[in-house]
PDB file of C-alpha atoms in Angstrom:
ATOM      1  CA  MET V 119       7.006   0.740  14.663  1.00  0.00           C
ATOM      2  CA  GLY V 120       4.788   2.348  17.409  1.00  0.00           C
ATOM      3  CA  CYS V 121       2.011   4.605  17.908  1.00  0.00           C
ATOM      4  CA  THR V 122       3.571   7.930  18.586  1.00  0.00           C
ATOM      5  CA  GLY V 123       7.034   9.644  19.296  1.00  0.00           C
ATOM      6  CA  TRP V 124       7.606  12.098  22.039  1.00  0.00           C
ATOM      7  CA  THR V 125       9.518  15.267  23.071  1.00  0.00           C
ATOM      8  CA  ARG V 126      11.433  15.294  26.266  1.00  0.00           C
ATOM      9  CA  ALA V 127      11.864  18.845  27.197  1.00  0.00           C
ATOM     10  CA  PRO V 128      14.314  19.791  29.821  1.00  0.00           C
ATOM     11  CA  ARG V 129      13.232  20.304  33.311  1.00  0.00           C
ATOM     12  CA  SER V 130      16.598  21.966  34.102  1.00  0.00           C
ATOM     13  CA  ARG V 131      18.210  24.149  31.368  1.00  0.00           C
ATOM     14  CA  SER V 132      21.400  21.963  31.442  1.00  0.00           C
ATOM     15  CA  ARG V 133      22.502  21.134  27.987  1.00  0.00           C
ATOM     16  CA  ALA V 134      23.029  17.501  29.158  1.00  0.00           C
ATOM     17  CA  THR V 135      19.308  17.170  29.285  1.00  0.00           C
ATOM     18  CA  ALA V 136      17.661  15.939  26.352  1.00  0.00           C
ATOM     19  CA  ARG V 137      15.124  17.909  24.503  1.00  0.00           C
ATOM     20  CA  TRP V 138      12.642  15.794  22.548  1.00  0.00           C
ATOM     21  CA  TRP V 139       9.781  16.501  20.325  1.00  0.00           C
ATOM     22  CA  SER V 140       7.512  13.572  19.614  1.00  0.00           C
ATOM     23  CA  SER V 141       7.766  11.811  16.309  1.00  0.00           C
ATOM     24  CA  PRO V 142       4.406  10.682  14.610  1.00  0.00           C
ATOM     25  CA  ARG V 143       4.332   6.884  14.196  1.00  0.00           C
ATOM     26  CA  PRO V 144       0.924   4.874  13.383  1.00  0.00           C
ATOM     27  CA  PRO V 145      -0.058   2.446  15.964  1.00  0.00           C
ATOM     28  CA  GLY V 146       1.305  -0.551  13.755  1.00  0.00           C
ATOM     29  CA  TYR V 147       4.370  -2.389  12.384  1.00  0.00           C
ATOM     30  CA  GLY V 148       5.635  -2.240   8.885  1.00  0.00           C
ATOM     31  CA  PRO V 149       5.572   1.015   6.643  1.00  0.00           C
ATOM     32  CA  ALA V 150       4.378   4.173   8.142  1.00  0.00           C
ATOM     33  CA  LEU V 151       0.829   5.624   7.333  1.00  0.00           C
ATOM     34  CA  GLN V 152      -0.311   2.706   5.119  1.00  0.00           C
ATOM     35  CA  ALA V 153      -3.661   1.126   5.459  1.00  0.00           C
ATOM     36  CA  ASP V 154      -2.343  -2.424   5.662  1.00  0.00           C
ATOM     37  CA  SER V 155       0.170  -1.925   8.432  1.00  0.00           C
ATOM     38  CA  VAL V 156      -0.230  -4.815  11.334  1.00  0.00           C
ATOM     39  CA  PRO V 157      -1.627  -3.319  14.287  1.00  0.00           C
ATOM     40  CA  SER V 158       0.986  -2.939  17.113  1.00  0.00           C
ATOM     41  CA  ASP V 159       0.432  -4.773  20.472  1.00  0.00           C
ATOM     42  CA  ARG V 160      -1.738  -2.490  22.607  1.00  0.00           C
ATOM     43  CA  ALA V 161      -0.362  -3.104  25.847  1.00  0.00           C
ATOM     44  CA  ARG V 162       3.071  -2.593  24.737  1.00  0.00           C
ATOM     45  CA  ALA V 163       2.122   0.663  23.145  1.00  0.00           C
ATOM     46  CA  ILE V 164       0.352   1.909  26.334  1.00  0.00           C
ATOM     47  CA  ALA V 165       3.475   0.868  28.366  1.00  0.00           C
ATOM     48  CA  VAL V 166       5.918   2.739  26.239  1.00  0.00           C
ATOM     49  CA  LEU V 167       3.755   5.777  26.339  1.00  0.00           C
ATOM     50  CA  ARG V 168       3.661   5.810  30.071  1.00  0.00           C
ATOM     51  CA  ARG V 169       7.452   4.848  30.368  1.00  0.00           C
ATOM     52  CA  ALA V 170       8.131   8.004  28.202  1.00  0.00           C
ATOM     53  CA  VAL V 171       6.613  10.116  30.913  1.00  0.00           C
ATOM     54  CA  GLU V 172       8.427   8.262  33.600  1.00  0.00           C
ATOM     55  CA  LEU V 173      11.496   9.232  31.645  1.00  0.00           C
ATOM     56  CA  GLY V 174      10.790  13.120  31.579  1.00  0.00           C
ATOM     57  CA  VAL V 175       9.019  13.202  28.036  1.00  0.00           C
ATOM     58  CA  ASN V 176       6.542  15.792  28.519  1.00  0.00           C
ATOM     59  CA  HIS V 177       5.677  16.599  24.744  1.00  0.00           C
ATOM     60  CA  ILE V 178       3.806  13.872  22.619  1.00  0.00           C
ATOM     61  CA  ASP V 179       2.941  14.337  18.938  1.00  0.00           C
ATOM     62  CA  THR V 180      -0.224  12.945  17.444  1.00  0.00           C
ATOM     63  CA  ALA V 181      -2.735  13.130  14.660  1.00  0.00           C
ATOM     64  CA  ALA V 182      -6.180  11.827  13.975  1.00  0.00           C
ATOM     65  CA  PHE V 183      -4.919  10.262  10.821  1.00  0.00           C
ATOM     66  CA  TYR V 184      -2.419   8.179  12.644  1.00  0.00           C
ATOM     67  CA  PHE V 185      -4.323   5.017  12.838  1.00  0.00           C
ATOM     68  CA  SER V 186      -4.268   1.307  11.757  1.00  0.00           C
ATOM     69  CA  PRO V 187      -7.104  -0.987  11.245  1.00  0.00           C
ATOM     70  CA  LEU V 188      -7.236  -1.929  14.998  1.00  0.00           C
ATOM     71  CA  ARG V 189      -5.337   0.945  16.639  1.00  0.00           C
ATOM     72  CA  SER V 190      -5.643   4.739  17.025  1.00  0.00           C
ATOM     73  CA  ALA V 191      -2.691   6.731  18.256  1.00  0.00           C
ATOM     74  CA  ASN V 192      -5.127   9.317  19.839  1.00  0.00           C
ATOM     75  CA  GLU V 193      -7.259   6.607  21.637  1.00  0.00           C
ATOM     76  CA  LEU V 194      -3.797   5.062  22.846  1.00  0.00           C
ATOM     77  CA  ILE V 195      -2.615   8.317  24.259  1.00  0.00           C
ATOM     78  CA  LYS V 196      -5.723   8.818  25.898  1.00  0.00           C
ATOM     79  CA  SER V 197      -5.911   5.426  27.503  1.00  0.00           C
ATOM     80  CA  ALA V 198      -2.245   5.482  28.686  1.00  0.00           C
ATOM     81  CA  LEU V 199      -2.108   9.149  29.914  1.00  0.00           C
ATOM     82  CA  GLY V 200      -5.436  10.668  30.113  1.00  0.00           C
ATOM     83  CA  GLY V 201      -6.658   9.850  33.626  1.00  0.00           C
ATOM     84  CA  PRO V 202      -6.286  12.782  33.760  1.00  0.00           C
ATOM     85  CA  TYR V 203      -3.180  14.182  31.776  1.00  0.00           C
ATOM     86  CA  PRO V 204      -0.278  15.140  33.683  1.00  0.00           C
ATOM     87  CA  ASP V 205      -0.304  18.889  34.188  1.00  0.00           C
ATOM     88  CA  ASP V 206       3.054  19.406  32.416  1.00  0.00           C
ATOM     89  CA  LEU V 207       2.100  17.304  29.503  1.00  0.00           C
ATOM     90  CA  VAL V 208       1.933  19.004  26.028  1.00  0.00           C
ATOM     91  CA  ILE V 209      -0.083  17.151  23.237  1.00  0.00           C
ATOM     92  CA  ALA V 210       0.937  18.298  19.772  1.00  0.00           C
ATOM     93  CA  THR V 211      -1.298  17.387  16.622  1.00  0.00           C
ATOM     94  CA  LYS V 212      -1.387  17.946  13.117  1.00  0.00           C
ATOM     95  CA  VAL V 213      -4.184  18.777  10.771  1.00  0.00           C
ATOM     96  CA  GLY V 214      -4.371  18.906   6.787  1.00  0.00           C
ATOM     97  CA  PRO V 215      -3.917  15.262   5.601  1.00  0.00           C
ATOM     98  CA  ARG V 216      -7.172  13.057   5.662  1.00  0.00           C
ATOM     99  CA  ARG V 217      -7.839   9.403   5.434  1.00  0.00           C
ATOM    100  CA  ASP V 218     -11.105   7.685   5.002  1.00  0.00           C
ATOM    101  CA  ALA V 219     -12.416   5.076   7.426  1.00  0.00           C
ATOM    102  CA  SER V 220     -10.571   2.229   5.455  1.00  0.00           C
ATOM    103  CA  GLY V 221      -7.255   4.342   5.774  1.00  0.00           C
ATOM    104  CA  GLU V 222      -7.059   5.322   2.358  1.00  0.00           C
ATOM    105  CA  TRP V 223      -5.712   8.799   1.802  1.00  0.00           C
ATOM    106  CA  ALA V 224      -8.107  11.773   0.678  1.00  0.00           C
ATOM    107  CA  GLU V 225      -7.663  15.291  -0.404  1.00  0.00           C
ATOM    108  CA  HIS V 226      -6.155  17.557   2.119  1.00  0.00           C
ATOM    109  CA  ALA V 227      -8.501  19.644   4.236  1.00  0.00           C
ATOM    110  CA  ARG V 228      -8.409  23.169   2.806  1.00  0.00           C
ATOM    111  CA  THR V 229     -11.490  24.990   4.004  1.00  0.00           C
ATOM    112  CA  PRO V 230     -12.118  26.428   7.411  1.00  0.00           C
ATOM    113  CA  GLY V 231     -14.785  23.770   7.946  1.00  0.00           C
ATOM    114  CA  GLU V 232     -12.822  20.972   7.129  1.00  0.00           C
ATOM    115  CA  LEU V 233      -9.931  22.032   9.512  1.00  0.00           C
ATOM    116  CA  ARG V 234     -12.272  22.952  12.197  1.00  0.00           C
ATOM    117  CA  GLY V 235     -13.802  19.413  11.827  1.00  0.00           C
ATOM    118  CA  GLN V 236     -10.255  17.844  12.244  1.00  0.00           C
ATOM    119  CA  VAL V 237      -9.417  19.895  15.391  1.00  0.00           C
ATOM    120  CA  GLU V 238     -12.748  18.823  16.702  1.00  0.00           C
ATOM    121  CA  GLU V 239     -11.963  15.300  15.954  1.00  0.00           C
ATOM    122  CA  ASN V 240      -8.631  15.298  17.620  1.00  0.00           C
ATOM    123  CA  LEU V 241     -10.332  17.246  20.591  1.00  0.00           C
ATOM    124  CA  ARG V 242     -12.757  14.190  20.809  1.00  0.00           C
ATOM    125  CA  GLN V 243     -10.492  11.327  20.618  1.00  0.00           C
ATOM    126  CA  LEU V 244      -7.915  12.697  22.984  1.00  0.00           C
ATOM    127  CA  GLY V 245     -10.734  13.685  25.456  1.00  0.00           C
ATOM    128  CA  ARG V 246      -9.583  17.444  25.760  1.00  0.00           C
ATOM    129  CA  ASP V 247     -11.398  20.715  25.726  1.00  0.00           C
ATOM    130  CA  HIS V 248      -8.379  22.297  23.621  1.00  0.00           C
ATOM    131  CA  LEU V 249      -5.291  21.414  21.883  1.00  0.00           C
ATOM    132  CA  ASP V 250      -1.882  22.514  23.246  1.00  0.00           C
ATOM    133  CA  LEU V 251      -0.365  22.873  19.636  1.00  0.00           C
ATOM    134  CA  VAL V 252      -1.521  22.386  16.371  1.00  0.00           C
ATOM    135  CA  ASN V 253       0.638  22.110  13.091  1.00  0.00           C
ATOM    136  CA  LEU V 254      -0.644  22.887   9.737  1.00  0.00           C
ATOM    137  CA  ARG V 255       0.775  20.038   7.637  1.00  0.00           C
ATOM    138  CA  VAL V 256       1.338  21.317   4.123  1.00  0.00           C
ATOM    139  CA  LEU V 257       1.596  19.727   0.704  1.00  0.00           C
ATOM    140  CA  GLY V 258       2.677  21.644  -2.264  1.00  0.00           C
ATOM    141  CA  THR V 259       3.941  25.407  -2.240  1.00  0.00           C
ATOM    142  CA  ASP V 260       0.619  27.028  -2.521  1.00  0.00           C
ATOM    143  CA  SER V 261       0.032  29.887  -0.018  1.00  0.00           C
ATOM    144  CA  VAL V 262      -1.079  28.749   3.534  1.00  0.00           C
ATOM    145  CA  ALA V 263      -2.506  32.120   4.478  1.00  0.00           C
ATOM    146  CA  GLU V 264      -6.191  31.253   4.323  1.00  0.00           C
ATOM    147  CA  ARG V 265      -5.605  27.894   5.916  1.00  0.00           C
ATOM    148  CA  PHE V 266      -3.516  28.943   8.669  1.00  0.00           C
ATOM    149  CA  GLY V 267      -6.197  31.963   9.226  1.00  0.00           C
ATOM    150  CA  ALA V 268      -8.823  29.218   9.921  1.00  0.00           C
ATOM    151  CA  LEU V 269      -6.605  27.748  12.391  1.00  0.00           C
ATOM    152  CA  ALA V 270      -5.886  31.248  13.950  1.00  0.00           C
ATOM    153  CA  GLU V 271      -9.532  31.744  14.518  1.00  0.00           C
ATOM    154  CA  LEU V 272      -9.966  28.543  16.315  1.00  0.00           C
ATOM    155  CA  ARG V 273      -6.826  29.752  18.419  1.00  0.00           C
ATOM    156  CA  GLU V 274      -8.838  32.820  19.103  1.00  0.00           C
ATOM    157  CA  ALA V 275     -11.857  30.908  19.971  1.00  0.00           C
ATOM    158  CA  GLY V 276      -9.686  28.948  22.563  1.00  0.00           C
ATOM    159  CA  LEU V 277      -9.712  25.381  21.030  1.00  0.00           C
ATOM    160  CA  ILE V 278      -5.998  25.825  20.253  1.00  0.00           C
ATOM    161  CA  ARG V 279      -3.368  27.324  22.304  1.00  0.00           C
ATOM    162  CA  HIS V 280      -0.343  27.386  19.986  1.00  0.00           C
ATOM    163  CA  LEU V 281       0.238  27.008  16.144  1.00  0.00           C
ATOM    164  CA  GLY V 282       2.904  25.808  13.917  1.00  0.00           C
ATOM    165  CA  VAL V 283       3.483  24.650  10.513  1.00  0.00           C
ATOM    166  CA  SER V 284       4.764  21.245   8.830  1.00  0.00           C
ATOM    167  CA  ASN V 285       6.644  20.643   5.603  1.00  0.00           C
ATOM    168  CA  VAL V 286       6.874  24.089   4.661  1.00  0.00           C
ATOM    169  CA  THR V 287       9.204  26.442   2.731  1.00  0.00           C
ATOM    170  CA  PRO V 288      10.519  29.568   4.284  1.00  0.00           C
ATOM    171  CA  GLU V 289       8.252  31.653   2.131  1.00  0.00           C
ATOM    172  CA  GLN V 290       5.373  29.646   3.722  1.00  0.00           C
ATOM    173  CA  LEU V 291       6.474  30.457   7.104  1.00  0.00           C
ATOM    174  CA  ALA V 292       6.572  34.016   6.413  1.00  0.00           C
ATOM    175  CA  GLN V 293       2.908  33.809   5.198  1.00  0.00           C
ATOM    176  CA  ALA V 294       1.794  31.971   8.371  1.00  0.00           C
ATOM    177  CA  ARG V 295       3.645  34.377  10.546  1.00  0.00           C
ATOM    178  CA  ALA V 296       1.915  37.394   8.822  1.00  0.00           C
ATOM    179  CA  VAL V 297      -1.311  35.749  10.075  1.00  0.00           C
ATOM    180  CA  ALA V 298      -0.539  34.575  13.716  1.00  0.00           C
ATOM    181  CA  PRO V 299       2.444  33.595  16.071  1.00  0.00           C
ATOM    182  CA  VAL V 300       4.219  30.324  14.886  1.00  0.00           C
ATOM    183  CA  VAL V 301       6.083  28.275  17.600  1.00  0.00           C
ATOM    184  CA  CYS V 302       7.518  25.731  15.471  1.00  0.00           C
ATOM    185  CA  VAL V 303       8.419  24.422  12.103  1.00  0.00           C
ATOM    186  CA  GLN V 304       8.104  20.535  11.581  1.00  0.00           C
ATOM    187  CA  ASN V 305      10.243  19.560   8.434  1.00  0.00           C
ATOM    188  CA  MET V 306      12.350  16.685   7.254  1.00  0.00           C
ATOM    189  CA  TYR V 307      15.801  16.969   8.077  1.00  0.00           C
ATOM    190  CA  GLY V 308      19.041  15.135   9.452  1.00  0.00           C
ATOM    191  CA  ILE V 309      22.318  13.797   8.399  1.00  0.00           C
ATOM    192  CA  GLY V 310      22.305  13.986   4.822  1.00  0.00           C
ATOM    193  CA  VAL V 311      18.732  14.714   4.716  1.00  0.00           C
ATOM    194  CA  ARG V 312      17.795  17.962   3.126  1.00  0.00           C
ATOM    195  CA  PRO V 313      21.144  19.694   3.786  1.00  0.00           C
ATOM    196  CA  GLU V 314      19.488  22.742   1.548  1.00  0.00           C
ATOM    197  CA  TYR V 315      17.694  23.410   4.976  1.00  0.00           C
ATOM    198  CA  ASP V 316      20.539  24.430   6.936  1.00  0.00           C
ATOM    199  CA  ALA V 317      19.826  28.094   6.537  1.00  0.00           C
ATOM    200  CA  PHE V 318      16.273  27.578   7.247  1.00  0.00           C
ATOM    201  CA  VAL V 319      17.073  25.850  10.230  1.00  0.00           C
ATOM    202  CA  ARG V 320      19.482  28.823  11.496  1.00  0.00           C
ATOM    203  CA  SER V 321      16.653  31.292  10.506  1.00  0.00           C
ATOM    204  CA  CYS V 322      14.039  29.630  12.652  1.00  0.00           C
ATOM    205  CA  GLY V 323      16.443  29.972  15.639  1.00  0.00           C
ATOM    206  CA  GLU V 324      16.945  33.577  14.874  1.00  0.00           C
ATOM    207  CA  GLN V 325      13.137  34.061  14.879  1.00  0.00           C
ATOM    208  CA  GLY V 326      12.677  32.152  18.130  1.00  0.00           C
ATOM    209  CA  ILE V 327      10.840  29.309  16.572  1.00  0.00           C
ATOM    210  CA  ALA V 328      11.543  25.550  17.214  1.00  0.00           C
ATOM    211  CA  PHE V 329      12.582  23.513  14.364  1.00  0.00           C
ATOM    212  CA  VAL V 330      11.336  20.202  14.845  1.00  0.00           C
ATOM    213  CA  PRO V 331      12.797  17.697  12.121  1.00  0.00           C
ATOM    214  CA  PHE V 332      11.259  14.223  11.251  1.00  0.00           C
ATOM    215  CA  TYR V 333      13.065  11.151   9.925  1.00  0.00           C
ATOM    216  CA  SER V 334      16.140  12.161  11.824  1.00  0.00           C
ATOM    217  CA  ILE V 335      16.899   8.580  12.381  1.00  0.00           C
ATOM    218  CA  ALA V 336      15.390   6.699   9.469  1.00  0.00           C
ATOM    219  CA  ALA V 337      16.946   9.121   7.007  1.00  0.00           C
ATOM    220  CA  ALA V 338      16.708   7.438   3.604  1.00  0.00           C
ATOM    221  CA  GLY V 339      14.353   4.583   5.074  1.00  0.00           C
ATOM    222  CA  ARG V 340      11.848   7.394   6.056  1.00  0.00           C
ATOM    223  CA  GLU V 341       8.288   6.015   6.459  1.00  0.00           C
ATOM    224  CA  HIS V 342       9.722   2.223   6.290  1.00  0.00           C
ATOM    225  CA  GLY V 343      11.290   2.861   9.645  1.00  0.00           C
ATOM    226  CA  ALA V 344      14.829   1.749   8.824  1.00  0.00           C
ATOM    227  CA  ALA V 345      18.023   3.605   7.684  1.00  0.00           C
ATOM    228  CA  ALA V 346      19.919   2.667   4.714  1.00  0.00           C
ATOM    229  CA  ALA V 347      23.381   0.987   5.346  1.00  0.00           C
ATOM    230  CA  GLU V 348      25.375   3.261   7.539  1.00  0.00           C
ATOM    231  CA  SER V 349      28.825   4.778   6.522  1.00  0.00           C
ATOM    232  CA  ALA V 350      31.980   3.899   8.033  1.00  0.00           C
ATOM    233  CA  GLU V 351      32.410   7.293   9.310  1.00  0.00           C
ATOM    234  CA  LEU V 352      29.081   7.399  11.129  1.00  0.00           C
ATOM    235  CA  THR V 353      29.780   3.917  12.303  1.00  0.00           C
ATOM    236  CA  ALA V 354      33.439   4.861  13.645  1.00  0.00           C
ATOM    237  CA  VAL V 355      31.686   7.827  15.606  1.00  0.00           C
ATOM    238  CA  ALA V 356      29.294   5.647  17.201  1.00  0.00           C
ATOM    239  CA  ARG V 357      31.675   3.082  18.190  1.00  0.00           C
ATOM    240  CA  ALA V 358      33.817   5.821  19.705  1.00  0.00           C
ATOM    241  CA  HIS V 359      31.224   6.848  21.829  1.00  0.00           C
ATOM    242  CA  GLY V 360      29.846   3.375  22.766  1.00  0.00           C
ATOM    243  CA  ALA V 361      26.571   4.410  20.949  1.00  0.00           C
ATOM    244  CA  SER V 362      24.242   3.189  18.304  1.00  0.00           C
ATOM    245  CA  THR V 363      24.350   5.016  14.782  1.00  0.00           C
ATOM    246  CA  ALA V 364      20.654   6.079  15.679  1.00  0.00           C
ATOM    247  CA  GLN V 365      21.954   7.685  18.927  1.00  0.00           C
ATOM    248  CA  VAL V 366      24.607   9.538  16.772  1.00  0.00           C
ATOM    249  CA  ARG V 367      22.179  11.010  14.391  1.00  0.00           C
ATOM    250  CA  LEU V 368      20.039  12.200  17.266  1.00  0.00           C
ATOM    251  CA  ALA V 369      22.860  13.697  18.965  1.00  0.00           C
ATOM    252  CA  TRP V 370      24.058  15.558  15.790  1.00  0.00           C
ATOM    253  CA  THR V 371      20.322  16.819  15.292  1.00  0.00           C
ATOM    254  CA  LEU V 372      20.522  18.315  18.821  1.00  0.00           C
ATOM    255  CA  HIS V 373      23.827  19.800  18.088  1.00  0.00           C
ATOM    256  CA  ARG V 374      22.187  21.995  15.355  1.00  0.00           C
ATOM    257  CA  GLY V 375      21.003  24.596  18.027  1.00  0.00           C
ATOM    258  CA  PRO V 376      19.324  24.978  21.122  1.00  0.00           C
ATOM    259  CA  HIS V 377      16.156  25.641  19.259  1.00  0.00           C
ATOM    260  CA  VAL V 378      16.319  22.148  17.439  1.00  0.00           C
ATOM    261  CA  LEU V 379      14.255  19.132  18.765  1.00  0.00           C
ATOM    262  CA  ALA V 380      14.932  15.460  17.680  1.00  0.00           C
ATOM    263  CA  ILE V 381      12.218  13.238  16.614  1.00  0.00           C
ATOM    264  CA  PRO V 382      12.724   9.644  17.825  1.00  0.00           C
ATOM    265  CA  GLY V 383       9.281   8.067  16.982  1.00  0.00           C
ATOM    266  CA  THR V 384       9.225   4.428  18.216  1.00  0.00           C
ATOM    267  CA  GLY V 385       7.076   2.061  20.021  1.00  0.00           C
ATOM    268  CA  ASN V 386       9.712  -0.223  21.267  1.00  0.00           C
ATOM    269  CA  PRO V 387      10.735  -0.040  24.725  1.00  0.00           C
ATOM    270  CA  ALA V 388      14.532  -0.574  24.329  1.00  0.00           C
ATOM    271  CA  HIS V 389      14.366   2.017  21.427  1.00  0.00           C
ATOM    272  CA  LEU V 390      12.750   4.600  23.682  1.00  0.00           C
ATOM    273  CA  ASP V 391      15.350   4.208  26.271  1.00  0.00           C
ATOM    274  CA  ALA V 392      18.341   4.452  23.876  1.00  0.00           C
ATOM    275  CA  ASN V 393      16.781   7.388  22.059  1.00  0.00           C
ATOM    276  CA  VAL V 394      16.210   9.252  25.481  1.00  0.00           C
ATOM    277  CA  ALA V 395      19.762   8.661  26.522  1.00  0.00           C
ATOM    278  CA  ALA V 396      21.272  10.036  23.287  1.00  0.00           C
ATOM    279  CA  GLY V 397      20.386  13.374  24.681  1.00  0.00           C
ATOM    280  CA  ALA V 398      23.397  13.124  26.990  1.00  0.00           C
ATOM    281  CA  LEU V 399      25.841  12.131  24.165  1.00  0.00           C
ATOM    282  CA  ARG V 400      28.594  14.853  23.748  1.00  0.00           C
ATOM    283  CA  LEU V 401      29.861  15.043  20.181  1.00  0.00           C
ATOM    284  CA  THR V 402      33.335  16.609  19.794  1.00  0.00           C
ATOM    285  CA  ASP V 403      34.435  19.070  17.180  1.00  0.00           C
ATOM    286  CA  GLU V 404      36.142  16.382  15.296  1.00  0.00           C
ATOM    287  CA  ASP V 405      32.838  14.130  15.317  1.00  0.00           C
ATOM    288  CA  LEU V 406      30.816  17.059  14.266  1.00  0.00           C
ATOM    289  CA  ALA V 407      33.301  17.694  11.320  1.00  0.00           C
ATOM    290  CA  ARG V 408      33.183  14.228  10.104  1.00  0.00           C
ATOM    291  CA  LEU V 409      29.398  14.032  10.558  1.00  0.00           C
ATOM    292  CA  ASP V 410      29.105  17.331   8.663  1.00  0.00           C
ATOM    293  CA  GLY V 411      30.968  15.794   5.846  1.00  0.00           C
ATOM    294  CA  LEU V 412      28.338  13.052   5.543  1.00  0.00           C
ATOM    295  CA  HIS V 413      25.546  15.703   5.604  1.00  0.00           C
ATOM    296  CA  HIS V 414      27.296  17.825   2.874  1.00  0.00           C
ATOM    297  CA  PRO V 415      28.750  15.019   0.783  1.00  0.00           C
ATOM    298  CA  GLY V 416      31.665  16.309  -1.779  1.00  0.00           C
ATOM    299  CA  ALA V 417      31.700  19.768  -0.228  1.00  0.00           C
TER     300      ALA V 417
END
């Protein structure tokens, strides 16, 4: 596991060009977002970040709460890319979840003062005077209007350029949009993962909102960083294209619509290259039908 993931946005409008959003990964090995994860190799993490930019990645997702005992995702990003940051690089972060200094989870930030403190912490760690994109990460189904309103005020003050929401329902998205423009939704989604979100994914596209799924590769493995044993159907599609099953999962995600962005978070150089290459994988109608059958088993 690596320090962050990334987005590769198209520099041309060709469909063959990958569209990547970053996938949050703490800077360590082992289960994600746990205090006892083993810190990753600093030099390799920095090399992966720089290689990502070389490959055309221009969006990186992070958060102040992505850290291990010896590594901070924000600090690695600043060290690798912040001297100065490339002009076209977009850094997205999240606020809401909190961890104490030992890495243990604390109550989510909910008040305007707590949310502002998280925004300012991200600014300080990244060495920036504004944040390109801040996602409000939500836990539960309570209204997000007040919390999103606090972020909207920071946007008006110039500390944030764009706002998004994460782990939300369609109703919570509507609540946020009633307060301020929303540019993206970051929710769990992938082959066989939350198929009930299909209509939500389409609705985001109709509203001009990017849908940014996380765990598109890991699927059932989720924060443990590894997918469950793959099915014969998925393996057959991968073999037919000379690709890995992870690449097929990413390609399927991209095929859900031009507004959908893949989330291949990694700190492994080889995985980085493979993830970016998956953007050029063209699935046939027959491939998509087989994979959709896995997405909706028994349908």
